[in-house]
Each structure stands twice: as C-alpha cells, then as structure tokens.
Amino acid sequence: MYRDIMHKQAPPKATLNKWLTSYSSSKKGYGHILLEQIVPGDATIREGLRPYFESAHSDAREYFHAYAGMSLHPDAGAPGCNAKYPNCLPPKARRGVFGEVMSGLMTEALDFVGNHEWIVPVFLFRNQEDARQYIYVLSRDPARKREVLGRKGDDFIGIVVNDDGAVTRFIAGEAKWRKKWIPSVLDDVMLGTKIEVPKKSGNLVHDGKGVWFEINRALDVPIGVKQLQDILQELAPDEYANVILSLDKIQQLQNPAPSERTDLILLVGGSAAGRGEGEPLLEWETKPSQHQKNRDLQVVEIILSDGDALIDALYDSLWP
C-alpha cells in the first residue's frame, strides 16, 4: 500500500542563505531576484536541500512506482531497483525537474512581487506521462535507458488562500536550466531559436516562440490548476475542501469566480565568461517590455558554479 503524501516540507532557508547571495528589487508589478553561489554545492548543501526535494517528488514517486508495480523503496537487487523515481531520470530530465522544484522552493522561501503568502500543496510531476512510461519499461528492461520527453503544462503551481480558504491568486510560469547563460543562449531561450527568413536569404531571426511567447499566451487560470485540484481531491479532500470548492468556482466557463495570476520566470545554470558580480541576465529595474500581459511578473535568476555536479549528486542521494 502507498501512503498519500502532500508537500509539507518547509523551504531550507538556512541552507539557501549559506549557499547563495541575493540581489533583489521590486517595483509595482515586477520583481527581480538574482542569486549567486558563494560556497560549493557540497554534501552539506545537498543534505540541506534533500528533504525539500524528496517532499516535492514524493507524490510522483508513489504514483509512478505503483503504476510500475514496484516497491516504494526497492532494495538493491530487487525488481525495479534500477528504476527508482526520480533517481533514475536521465541528465536532461533531472535538470528540468530541478528547475521546477527550485521554482517552488524559491516561491515559498523568498519575498516575491506583491508580498503574497504562497502555498505549494503538491507538485504536479505525476502528470509527466513519458516519465511514467519510462519507469514502467526500465523496471522491466534495465537496458532501455533514454532521455525523457518534457510535457506541456505546469509541474508547479503555487496558490494564495484567503482566510475563508478560497484561492485568490496563482503563480506559474517557466523554469529553464542551461549549462552556461551566454548571451546567445539567453536570447534563444527567451525569444526562440533562430530561423532563416526568407529561406535561403542567410538572414537569421528568432522565431518568437521562446519563454516570452509561452508566458504571454498562458491562460490566467492554467491547466495545472485543474491538475492540482484533481490531486487534492484524491489525496486530501477534507484538508483542502474549501480550496477544492473555490477552484471549481474559478474554473467555471460562465461567470467564474475572480482570481489573479503572477507569472514566474526562473533561469538557473552557469555564468557566462566575463559576467560581472551581481550582473543580471534580464532587465531588473523595470519590467521587460516583452512581457505583454497585465499580470505581475517575478524573475528569479540562479547562477551556479557547480550546478551539473550538484544536481546529479543531489538526485543520486534522494531516498538513500
């Protein structure tokens, strides 16, 4: 039998303060936080992060292991021991989920634009269909290692709940990992990959389908809200009864209850050569003009000197 586990681990603020230094600014409708690594991501830092990451992945771990017919904590040599989630995820997928967990962690740990009190009841990793299939197959054929496809939609949704237990605001957005945030990589991520226009002209322009495109076309009430509601209904219907009811009202097609959304962009990875201390990737004094929605925007940039090693060691260490 599998236990229903909600995400209830507090963010490790002491570890963050030891690991990263912060440069923050906030104007009406726009917040920007730059975090730079100041100590190595060693075993002490990883151990500080581990409980939060285990909590973030707990629901999906139970869900995927049950689907594959695996024990929740298979012993060495037992069936499925090679396919434990999220330990078995390949490198690219690990970096993707690392960014999503960091989105939730930073939302709960830091003061974002608007100074709202954010709650992350559960992460939505169980909806990664390709990861579920990957674990099912890998548990039966250890040779079937491959990269895991990403998915459309949100893996992380934060909510603000008022005194009546009703949801009044969501936070969702985009989390991106890159090994080195050199200017050309940043432009490709934010503005889309370059294409030749017109064809055979040699003129390369961004296709306009990067992070700004995704943020600007995102629904005010994203599909992740429905997925969050479904998980709450399954795992904690009594504890979150008022939240579930308010989400019903917010998602009505006719006369929905009012709610607001904060957009989040989290960029994490290594620094470009020559980048100065405290130098941000995106505009910090005013909201970037590419953000075209009448919604609050929060940008978080995390610059790591040993991110690859930290991510792999951290994910290897989960549920030792």
Tab-separated table of C-alpha atoms in Angstrom, residues 1-4 62 66 72:
chain	number	residue	atom	x	y	z
A	1	MET	CA	0.000	0.000	0.000
A	2	TYR	CA	1.165	3.507	-0.768
A	3	ARG	CA	0.788	6.453	1.581
A	4	ASP	CA	-0.701	9.679	0.300
A	62	GLU	CA	4.400	6.838	-5.162
A	66	ALA	CA	2.618	1.933	-8.031
A	72	LEU	CA	8.234	2.325	-2.899
